[in-house]
C-alpha cells in the first residue's frame, strides 16, 4: 500500500519481478483447474495481468533503463491485491483457507437446524435450501470472493430472466384460457385461473425487481456491504435465500393452479368415456411430474468441515 501511494525512488529487482509473476501464474492455474480458487480475479483478468507483468519484464531487465514511477505503481498495485488475498486467507498459517467455500472457523449451526428454511421449503418447493447453500458458499467468514460472487450473481440474473419469460408465457396462457366460453360455466376453474394469473404477475414483477437490484452489486465493496447489511438482521441469509426463491416458486404455483383449472374443466364436465381415456393420461402426467421431484429429494451431501476444526480434532 505504501509503495503504491509513493512509487518514486524505488527499484524493481528481478527477484521481486519473479515473485509477482509466480503469484499470478499460480492464481491463473488454480482458477483454470479449480472451482473454489481463492484468486482475487477470474481467468481473463489474470491473463491480462500476466501480459502486464511480461511487458514490464522487458523494461525492468533492460540494462541502463530508467524506470518510470508509473511502472512502479503497476507493480505495487498487483502486489498489493495478491498479498491482501493471501492475508485474508491466512496464507502460510495453520488452518489456512483452502477454498472459497471453506471456512476457517468451526460452524455453530448447519442448514438442517434452520427452522425458517424448513418451513418455507414446504411452500417454495425446496428452493430456499438450495439458495442458502449457494449463499453459504459465497459469503464465507464475512467476506466475498470477487470472481465467485460475479458467477453467483450472473447465475441468479440469468435464472430470473428465464423465469420472467416463463411468467409471461403463463400469463398469456391464463388470459387465453379465461376467454374460452366454457370457463364461464365452471366458477371453480375460473377462480383457479384467476389465482394462476396473479402468481404469474407476481413472479414477473419480483423477477424484474431482483434483476434490476442485482446490477447494483457488481463491485466487491458493494457486495460486501450488501451481504453485511443483510446478514445482520434476524435470519439474514435465510431471508435473502427466501427472496431469491420467490420468482421460481411463484411461477410454479401459477403452473399448479393452471393445471388445477384444466383438470376441473376436464373432469367436471366429462362423461364415463372421457374419464376412462383422459384419466390414465392425467395420472401419467402426475407421475412424470412427481418423478423428478422425488429424485431431487435424494440424500444430501454434507458441507465440508473447516480445516481448522479438523486440525483441532486431530490435535495437530
mmCIF file of C-alpha atoms in Angstrom:
data_model
loop_
_atom_site.group_PDB
_atom_site.id
_atom_site.type_symbol
_atom_site.label_atom_id
_atom_site.label_comp_id
_atom_site.label_asym_id
_atom_site.label_seq_id
_atom_site.Cartn_x
_atom_site.Cartn_y
_atom_site.Cartn_z
ATOM 1 C CA UNK A 1 0.000 0.000 0.000
ATOM 2 C CA UNK A 2 2.787 2.425 0.881
ATOM 3 C CA UNK A 3 4.712 1.801 -2.330
ATOM 4 C CA UNK A 4 1.508 2.122 -4.346
ATOM 5 C CA UNK A 5 0.891 5.587 -2.900
ATOM 6 C CA UNK A 6 4.543 6.654 -3.127
ATOM 7 C CA UNK A 7 6.055 4.873 -6.147
ATOM 8 C CA UNK A 8 9.028 7.190 -6.548
ATOM 9 C CA UNK A 9 12.614 6.328 -5.539
ATOM 10 C CA UNK A 10 12.126 2.568 -5.784
ATOM 11 C CA UNK A 11 13.801 -0.134 -7.847
ATOM 12 C CA UNK A 12 12.194 -3.348 -9.029
ATOM 13 C CA UNK A 13 14.626 -6.216 -8.643
ATOM 14 C CA UNK A 14 14.485 -9.368 -10.784
ATOM 15 C CA UNK A 15 13.668 -11.361 -7.636
ATOM 16 C CA UNK A 16 10.628 -9.192 -6.917
ATOM 17 C CA UNK A 17 9.501 -9.494 -10.509
ATOM 18 C CA UNK A 18 9.782 -13.292 -10.426
ATOM 19 C CA UNK A 19 7.810 -13.414 -7.178
ATOM 20 C CA UNK A 20 4.934 -11.394 -8.635
ATOM 21 C CA UNK A 21 4.957 -13.387 -11.849
ATOM 22 C CA UNK A 22 4.881 -16.653 -9.899
ATOM 23 C CA UNK A 23 1.917 -15.478 -7.784
ATOM 24 C CA UNK A 24 -0.101 -14.517 -10.861
ATOM 25 C CA UNK A 25 0.797 -17.729 -12.697
ATOM 26 C CA UNK A 26 -0.181 -19.810 -9.658
ATOM 27 C CA UNK A 27 -3.503 -17.969 -9.361
ATOM 28 C CA UNK A 28 -4.191 -18.390 -13.081
ATOM 29 C CA UNK A 29 -3.507 -22.139 -12.978
ATOM 30 C CA UNK A 30 -5.591 -22.574 -9.832
ATOM 31 C CA UNK A 31 -8.507 -20.680 -11.368
ATOM 32 C CA UNK A 32 -8.442 -22.775 -14.549
ATOM 33 C CA UNK A 33 -8.396 -26.155 -12.789
ATOM 34 C CA UNK A 34 -10.323 -25.450 -9.579
ATOM 35 C CA UNK A 35 -13.909 -24.395 -8.925
ATOM 36 C CA UNK A 36 -13.073 -22.995 -5.479
ATOM 37 C CA UNK A 37 -9.991 -20.980 -6.363
ATOM 38 C CA UNK A 38 -9.047 -18.217 -3.934
ATOM 39 C CA UNK A 39 -7.623 -15.990 -6.655
ATOM 40 C CA UNK A 40 -8.997 -12.441 -6.483
ATOM 41 C CA UNK A 41 -9.523 -12.307 -10.271
ATOM 42 C CA UNK A 42 -11.016 -14.501 -12.964
ATOM 43 C CA UNK A 43 -9.067 -16.133 -15.770
ATOM 44 C CA UNK A 44 -9.422 -13.267 -18.250
ATOM 45 C CA UNK A 45 -8.218 -10.694 -15.734
ATOM 46 C CA UNK A 46 -5.324 -12.907 -14.638
ATOM 47 C CA UNK A 47 -4.276 -13.388 -18.225
ATOM 48 C CA UNK A 48 -4.209 -9.626 -18.727
ATOM 49 C CA UNK A 49 -2.200 -9.264 -15.505
ATOM 50 C CA UNK A 50 0.347 -11.758 -16.855
ATOM 51 C CA UNK A 51 0.592 -9.714 -20.055
ATOM 52 C CA UNK A 52 1.269 -6.577 -17.997
ATOM 53 C CA UNK A 53 3.993 -8.322 -15.983
ATOM 54 C CA UNK A 54 5.605 -9.715 -19.142
ATOM 55 C CA UNK A 55 5.601 -6.243 -20.658
ATOM 56 C CA UNK A 56 7.188 -4.763 -17.551
ATOM 57 C CA UNK A 57 9.781 -7.552 -17.518
ATOM 58 C CA UNK A 58 11.368 -6.213 -20.665
ATOM 59 C CA UNK A 59 11.652 -2.768 -19.098
ATOM 60 C CA UNK A 60 12.975 -3.893 -15.728
ATOM 61 C CA UNK A 61 15.628 -6.240 -17.092
ATOM 62 C CA UNK A 62 16.784 -3.876 -19.801
ATOM 63 C CA UNK A 63 20.284 -2.571 -18.939
ATOM 64 C CA UNK A 64 20.629 1.137 -18.172
ATOM 65 C CA UNK A 65 16.865 1.626 -18.305
ATOM 66 C CA UNK A 66 15.102 4.400 -16.447
ATOM 67 C CA UNK A 67 12.065 3.044 -14.634
ATOM 68 C CA UNK A 68 9.155 5.431 -14.557
ATOM 69 C CA UNK A 69 7.063 5.856 -11.396
ATOM 70 C CA UNK A 70 4.023 4.521 -13.243
ATOM 71 C CA UNK A 71 5.790 1.192 -13.720
ATOM 72 C CA UNK A 72 6.494 1.003 -10.005
ATOM 73 C CA UNK A 73 2.837 1.819 -9.295
ATOM 74 C CA UNK A 74 1.698 -1.028 -11.580
ATOM 75 C CA UNK A 75 3.937 -3.468 -9.710
ATOM 76 C CA UNK A 76 2.743 -2.186 -6.337
ATOM 77 C CA UNK A 77 -0.947 -2.380 -7.292
ATOM 78 C CA UNK A 78 -0.696 -6.008 -8.414
ATOM 79 C CA UNK A 79 1.432 -6.982 -5.442
ATOM 80 C CA UNK A 80 -0.995 -5.350 -3.009
ATOM 81 C CA UNK A 81 -4.019 -7.168 -4.412
ATOM 82 C CA UNK A 82 -2.401 -10.590 -4.260
ATOM 83 C CA UNK A 83 -0.789 -10.109 -0.859
ATOM 84 C CA UNK A 84 -4.111 -8.860 0.517
ATOM 85 C CA UNK A 85 -5.796 -12.016 -0.765
ATOM 86 C CA UNK A 86 -3.110 -14.100 0.916
ATOM 87 C CA UNK A 87 -3.542 -12.245 4.174
ATOM 88 C CA UNK A 88 -7.333 -12.642 4.106
ATOM 89 C CA UNK A 89 -6.992 -16.390 3.560
ATOM 90 C CA UNK A 90 -4.329 -16.864 6.291
ATOM 91 C CA UNK A 91 -1.651 -17.860 3.811
ATOM 92 C CA UNK A 92 1.116 -19.908 5.458
ATOM 93 C CA UNK A 93 -0.800 -20.323 8.716
ATOM 94 C CA UNK A 94 -2.187 -23.454 10.335
ATOM 95 C CA UNK A 95 -5.803 -23.859 9.225
ATOM 96 C CA UNK A 96 -5.463 -21.592 6.192
ATOM 97 C CA UNK A 97 -8.475 -21.361 3.923
ATOM 98 C CA UNK A 98 -8.088 -23.838 1.061
ATOM 99 C CA UNK A 99 -11.147 -22.894 -0.995
ATOM 100 C CA UNK A 100 -13.664 -20.120 -1.406
ATOM 101 C CA UNK A 101 -16.396 -22.202 0.213
ATOM 102 C CA UNK A 102 -14.284 -23.336 3.190
ATOM 103 C CA UNK A 103 -14.486 -21.503 6.473
ATOM 104 C CA UNK A 104 -11.521 -21.264 8.809
ATOM 105 C CA UNK A 105 -13.818 -21.202 11.828
ATOM 106 C CA UNK A 106 -15.889 -24.040 13.255
ATOM 107 C CA UNK A 107 -19.543 -23.847 12.265
ATOM 108 C CA UNK A 108 -22.046 -23.287 15.065
ATOM 109 C CA UNK A 109 -25.116 -24.058 13.016
ATOM 110 C CA UNK A 110 -25.988 -26.062 9.950
ATOM 111 C CA UNK A 111 -28.708 -25.935 7.352
ATOM 112 C CA UNK A 112 -30.807 -28.675 8.923
ATOM 113 C CA UNK A 113 -31.163 -26.605 12.113
ATOM 114 C CA UNK A 114 -32.649 -23.575 10.394
ATOM 115 C CA UNK A 115 -36.351 -23.839 11.142
ATOM 116 C CA UNK A 116 -37.372 -20.953 8.910
ATOM 117 C CA UNK A 117 -35.805 -22.700 5.901
ATOM 118 C CA UNK A 118 -37.674 -25.903 6.684
ATOM 119 C CA UNK A 119 -40.974 -24.045 6.889
ATOM 120 C CA UNK A 120 -40.581 -22.166 3.633
ATOM 121 C CA UNK A 121 -39.266 -25.242 1.838
ATOM 122 C CA UNK A 122 -42.780 -26.633 2.036
ATOM 123 C CA UNK A 123 -44.380 -23.746 0.139
ATOM 124 C CA UNK A 124 -41.427 -22.709 -2.044
ATOM 125 C CA UNK A 125 -40.662 -26.186 -3.398
ATOM 126 C CA UNK A 126 -37.339 -26.603 -1.596
ATOM 127 C CA UNK A 127 -35.602 -23.686 -3.302
ATOM 128 C CA UNK A 128 -34.647 -21.821 -0.075
ATOM 129 C CA UNK A 129 -32.338 -24.681 0.948
ATOM 130 C CA UNK A 130 -30.611 -24.553 -2.417
ATOM 131 C CA UNK A 131 -30.126 -20.797 -2.226
ATOM 132 C CA UNK A 132 -28.896 -20.955 1.376
ATOM 133 C CA UNK A 133 -26.168 -23.379 0.306
ATOM 134 C CA UNK A 134 -25.170 -21.097 -2.552
ATOM 135 C CA UNK A 135 -25.060 -18.083 -0.247
ATOM 136 C CA UNK A 136 -23.022 -20.040 2.299
ATOM 137 C CA UNK A 137 -20.506 -20.894 -0.421
ATOM 138 C CA UNK A 138 -20.205 -17.238 -1.463
ATOM 139 C CA UNK A 139 -20.434 -15.406 1.875
ATOM 140 C CA UNK A 140 -17.726 -17.163 3.924
ATOM 141 C CA UNK A 141 -16.300 -15.720 7.139
ATOM 142 C CA UNK A 142 -17.886 -12.313 6.456
ATOM 143 C CA UNK A 143 -16.013 -11.956 3.169
ATOM 144 C CA UNK A 144 -16.707 -12.290 -0.551
ATOM 145 C CA UNK A 145 -14.500 -13.667 -3.298
ATOM 146 C CA UNK A 146 -14.922 -11.402 -6.309
ATOM 147 C CA UNK A 147 -14.931 -13.964 -9.175
ATOM 148 C CA UNK A 148 -17.181 -16.352 -7.254
ATOM 149 C CA UNK A 149 -19.595 -13.530 -6.359
ATOM 150 C CA UNK A 150 -19.702 -12.461 -10.002
ATOM 151 C CA UNK A 151 -20.545 -16.027 -11.093
ATOM 152 C CA UNK A 152 -23.182 -16.238 -8.369
ATOM 153 C CA UNK A 153 -24.913 -13.014 -9.403
ATOM 154 C CA UNK A 154 -24.672 -13.827 -13.121
ATOM 155 C CA UNK A 155 -26.333 -17.174 -12.456
ATOM 156 C CA UNK A 156 -29.127 -15.538 -10.477
ATOM 157 C CA UNK A 157 -29.671 -12.868 -13.138
ATOM 158 C CA UNK A 158 -29.916 -15.483 -15.891
ATOM 159 C CA UNK A 159 -32.313 -17.519 -13.753
ATOM 160 C CA UNK A 160 -34.565 -14.529 -13.110
ATOM 161 C CA UNK A 161 -34.528 -13.554 -16.782
ATOM 162 C CA UNK A 162 -35.610 -17.060 -17.775
ATOM 163 C CA UNK A 163 -38.334 -17.132 -15.118
ATOM 164 C CA UNK A 164 -39.630 -13.790 -16.367
ATOM 165 C CA UNK A 165 -40.151 -15.384 -19.781
ATOM 166 C CA UNK A 166 -41.963 -18.347 -18.208
ATOM 167 C CA UNK A 167 -44.166 -15.978 -16.213
ATOM 168 C CA UNK A 168 -45.059 -14.037 -19.349
ATOM 169 C CA UNK A 169 -45.988 -17.235 -21.177
ATOM 170 C CA UNK A 170 -48.069 -18.475 -18.253
ATOM 171 C CA UNK A 171 -49.895 -15.160 -18.010
ATOM 172 C CA UNK A 172 -50.719 -15.256 -21.722
ATOM 173 C CA UNK A 173 -51.965 -18.845 -21.409
ATOM 174 C CA UNK A 174 -54.154 -17.967 -18.408
ATOM 175 C CA UNK A 175 -55.721 -14.994 -20.166
ATOM 176 C CA UNK A 176 -56.351 -17.058 -23.293
ATOM 177 C CA UNK A 177 -57.937 -19.840 -21.255
ATOM 178 C CA UNK A 178 -60.205 -17.353 -19.482
ATOM 179 C CA UNK A 179 -61.518 -16.259 -22.884
ATOM 180 C CA UNK A 180 -62.914 -19.751 -23.560
ATOM 181 C CA UNK A 181 -66.739 -19.632 -23.145
ATOM 182 C CA UNK A 182 -66.860 -22.939 -21.248
ATOM 183 C CA UNK A 183 -64.735 -21.451 -18.446
ATOM 184 C CA UNK A 184 -67.562 -19.083 -17.512
ATOM 185 C CA UNK A 185 -69.730 -22.094 -16.674
ATOM 186 C CA UNK A 186 -67.096 -23.505 -14.314
ATOM 187 C CA UNK A 187 -66.644 -20.990 -11.439
ATOM 188 C CA UNK A 188 -64.087 -23.217 -9.671
ATOM 189 C CA UNK A 189 -61.893 -23.417 -12.775
ATOM 190 C CA UNK A 190 -62.301 -19.682 -13.300
ATOM 191 C CA UNK A 191 -61.112 -18.956 -9.755
ATOM 192 C CA UNK A 192 -58.112 -21.257 -10.244
ATOM 193 C CA UNK A 193 -57.187 -19.356 -13.414
ATOM 194 C CA UNK A 194 -57.505 -16.031 -11.587
ATOM 195 C CA UNK A 195 -55.097 -17.261 -8.901
ATOM 196 C CA UNK A 196 -52.711 -18.627 -11.541
ATOM 197 C CA UNK A 197 -52.699 -15.253 -13.296
ATOM 198 C CA UNK A 198 -51.918 -13.465 -10.039
ATOM 199 C CA UNK A 199 -48.998 -15.829 -9.302
ATOM 200 C CA UNK A 200 -47.623 -15.264 -12.808
ATOM 201 C CA UNK A 201 -47.840 -11.488 -12.471
ATOM 202 C CA UNK A 202 -46.178 -11.640 -9.046
ATOM 203 C CA UNK A 203 -43.347 -13.793 -10.413
ATOM 204 C CA UNK A 204 -42.844 -11.412 -13.340
ATOM 205 C CA UNK A 205 -42.701 -8.335 -11.097
ATOM 206 C CA UNK A 206 -40.395 -9.930 -8.499
ATOM 207 C CA UNK A 207 -38.037 -11.211 -11.238
ATOM 208 C CA UNK A 208 -37.803 -7.739 -12.752
ATOM 209 C CA UNK A 209 -37.146 -6.098 -9.386
ATOM 210 C CA UNK A 210 -34.475 -8.606 -8.393
ATOM 211 C CA UNK A 211 -32.762 -8.433 -11.787
ATOM 212 C CA UNK A 212 -32.684 -4.649 -11.546
ATOM 213 C CA UNK A 213 -31.288 -4.632 -7.991
ATOM 214 C CA UNK A 214 -28.590 -7.177 -8.834
ATOM 215 C CA UNK A 215 -26.958 -4.649 -11.158
ATOM 216 C CA UNK A 216 -26.016 -2.506 -8.150
ATOM 217 C CA UNK A 217 -23.976 -5.344 -6.555
ATOM 218 C CA UNK A 218 -21.292 -5.562 -9.241
ATOM 219 C CA UNK A 219 -18.321 -4.301 -7.217
ATOM 220 C CA UNK A 220 -16.762 -6.213 -4.338
ATOM 221 C CA UNK A 221 -17.232 -3.325 -1.887
ATOM 222 C CA UNK A 222 -20.943 -3.022 -2.669
ATOM 223 C CA UNK A 223 -21.356 -6.781 -2.480
ATOM 224 C CA UNK A 224 -19.660 -6.931 0.925
ATOM 225 C CA UNK A 225 -21.722 -4.023 2.243
ATOM 226 C CA UNK A 226 -24.913 -5.626 0.914
ATOM 227 C CA UNK A 227 -24.205 -9.022 2.468
ATOM 228 C CA UNK A 228 -23.138 -7.449 5.767
ATOM 229 C CA UNK A 229 -26.369 -5.457 5.944
ATOM 230 C CA UNK A 230 -28.491 -8.490 5.109
ATOM 231 C CA UNK A 231 -26.804 -10.933 7.491
ATOM 232 C CA UNK A 232 -27.014 -8.588 10.467
ATOM 233 C CA UNK A 233 -30.807 -8.864 10.500
ATOM 234 C CA UNK A 234 -32.714 -11.716 12.092
ATOM 235 C CA UNK A 235 -32.455 -14.797 9.859
ATOM 236 C CA UNK A 236 -30.368 -12.685 7.474
ATOM 237 C CA UNK A 237 -29.106 -15.283 5.000
ATOM 238 C CA UNK A 238 -32.306 -17.266 5.286
ATOM 239 C CA UNK A 239 -34.438 -14.230 4.418
ATOM 240 C CA UNK A 240 -32.187 -13.498 1.453
ATOM 241 C CA UNK A 241 -32.499 -17.094 0.244
ATOM 242 C CA UNK A 242 -36.291 -16.898 0.531
ATOM 243 C CA UNK A 243 -36.355 -13.665 -1.501
ATOM 244 C CA UNK A 244 -34.176 -15.234 -4.201
ATOM 245 C CA UNK A 245 -36.553 -18.228 -4.287
ATOM 246 C CA UNK A 246 -39.718 -16.214 -4.900
ATOM 247 C CA UNK A 247 -39.631 -15.911 -8.729
ATOM 248 C CA UNK A 248 -39.266 -19.659 -9.203
ATOM 249 C CA UNK A 249 -41.803 -20.620 -6.543
ATOM 250 C CA UNK A 250 -44.401 -18.123 -7.778
ATOM 251 C CA UNK A 251 -44.262 -19.311 -11.377
ATOM 252 C CA UNK A 252 -44.504 -22.935 -10.198
ATOM 253 C CA UNK A 253 -47.597 -22.060 -8.160
ATOM 254 C CA UNK A 254 -49.030 -20.428 -11.271
ATOM 255 C CA UNK A 255 -48.487 -23.667 -13.189
ATOM 256 C CA UNK A 256 -50.046 -25.696 -10.376
ATOM 257 C CA UNK A 257 -53.251 -23.638 -10.387
ATOM 258 C CA UNK A 258 -53.393 -23.692 -14.188
ATOM 259 C CA UNK A 259 -53.125 -27.482 -14.074
ATOM 260 C CA UNK A 260 -55.871 -27.496 -11.427
ATOM 261 C CA UNK A 261 -58.134 -25.348 -13.622
ATOM 262 C CA UNK A 262 -57.521 -27.593 -16.609
ATOM 263 C CA UNK A 263 -58.298 -30.678 -14.528
ATOM 264 C CA UNK A 264 -61.549 -29.133 -13.276
ATOM 265 C CA UNK A 265 -62.665 -28.315 -16.800
ATOM 266 C CA UNK A 266 -61.907 -31.856 -17.958
ATOM 267 C CA UNK A 267 -63.425 -33.884 -15.138
ATOM 268 C CA UNK A 268 -66.378 -31.761 -14.041
ATOM 269 C CA UNK A 269 -67.956 -31.828 -17.486
ATOM 270 C CA UNK A 270 -66.817 -35.281 -18.602
ATOM 271 C CA UNK A 271 -68.717 -38.498 -19.154
ATOM 272 C CA UNK A 272 -67.544 -42.034 -18.458
ATOM 273 C CA UNK A 273 -65.746 -42.307 -21.792
ATOM 274 C CA UNK A 274 -63.728 -39.164 -21.134
ATOM 275 C CA UNK A 275 -62.897 -40.315 -17.638
ATOM 276 C CA UNK A 276 -61.635 -43.662 -18.910
ATOM 277 C CA UNK A 277 -59.487 -42.132 -21.674
ATOM 278 C CA UNK A 278 -58.222 -38.918 -20.073
ATOM 279 C CA UNK A 279 -57.940 -40.331 -16.540
ATOM 280 C CA UNK A 280 -54.937 -42.610 -17.231
ATOM 281 C CA UNK A 281 -53.202 -39.836 -19.167
ATOM 282 C CA UNK A 282 -53.812 -37.472 -16.248
ATOM 283 C CA UNK A 283 -52.307 -39.997 -13.812
ATOM 284 C CA UNK A 284 -49.347 -40.478 -16.153
ATOM 285 C CA UNK A 285 -48.714 -36.731 -16.200
ATOM 286 C CA UNK A 286 -48.841 -36.650 -12.392
ATOM 287 C CA UNK A 287 -46.295 -39.463 -12.278
ATOM 288 C CA UNK A 288 -43.984 -37.786 -14.786
ATOM 289 C CA UNK A 289 -44.119 -34.558 -12.782
ATOM 290 C CA UNK A 290 -43.604 -36.301 -9.449
ATOM 291 C CA UNK A 291 -40.689 -38.450 -10.612
ATOM 292 C CA UNK A 292 -38.053 -35.675 -10.860
ATOM 293 C CA UNK A 293 -39.422 -34.110 -7.677
ATOM 294 C CA UNK A 294 -38.934 -37.389 -5.825
ATOM 295 C CA UNK A 295 -35.495 -37.937 -7.405
ATOM 296 C CA UNK A 296 -34.366 -34.477 -6.299
ATOM 297 C CA UNK A 297 -35.104 -35.381 -2.678
ATOM 298 C CA UNK A 298 -32.129 -37.729 -2.520
ATOM 299 C CA UNK A 299 -29.523 -37.853 0.268
ATOM 300 C CA UNK A 300 -27.835 -34.511 0.793
ATOM 301 C CA UNK A 301 -24.081 -34.176 0.770
ATOM 302 C CA UNK A 302 -22.800 -32.580 3.944
ATOM 303 C CA UNK A 303 -20.878 -29.353 3.707
ATOM 304 C CA UNK A 304 -17.112 -29.713 4.093
ATOM 305 C CA UNK A 305 -15.898 -29.088 7.595
ATOM 306 C CA UNK A 306 -13.372 -26.310 8.135
ATOM 307 C CA UNK A 307 -9.710 -27.312 8.004
ATOM 308 C CA UNK A 308 -9.040 -25.608 11.345
ATOM 309 C CA UNK A 309 -11.753 -27.684 13.044
ATOM 310 C CA UNK A 310 -10.255 -30.884 11.575
ATOM 311 C CA UNK A 311 -6.780 -29.995 12.798
ATOM 312 C CA UNK A 312 -8.104 -29.300 16.268
ATOM 313 C CA UNK A 313 -9.793 -32.680 16.371
ATOM 314 C CA UNK A 314 -6.614 -34.393 15.207
ATOM 315 C CA UNK A 315 -4.524 -32.438 17.685
ATOM 316 C CA UNK A 316 -2.202 -31.028 15.053
#
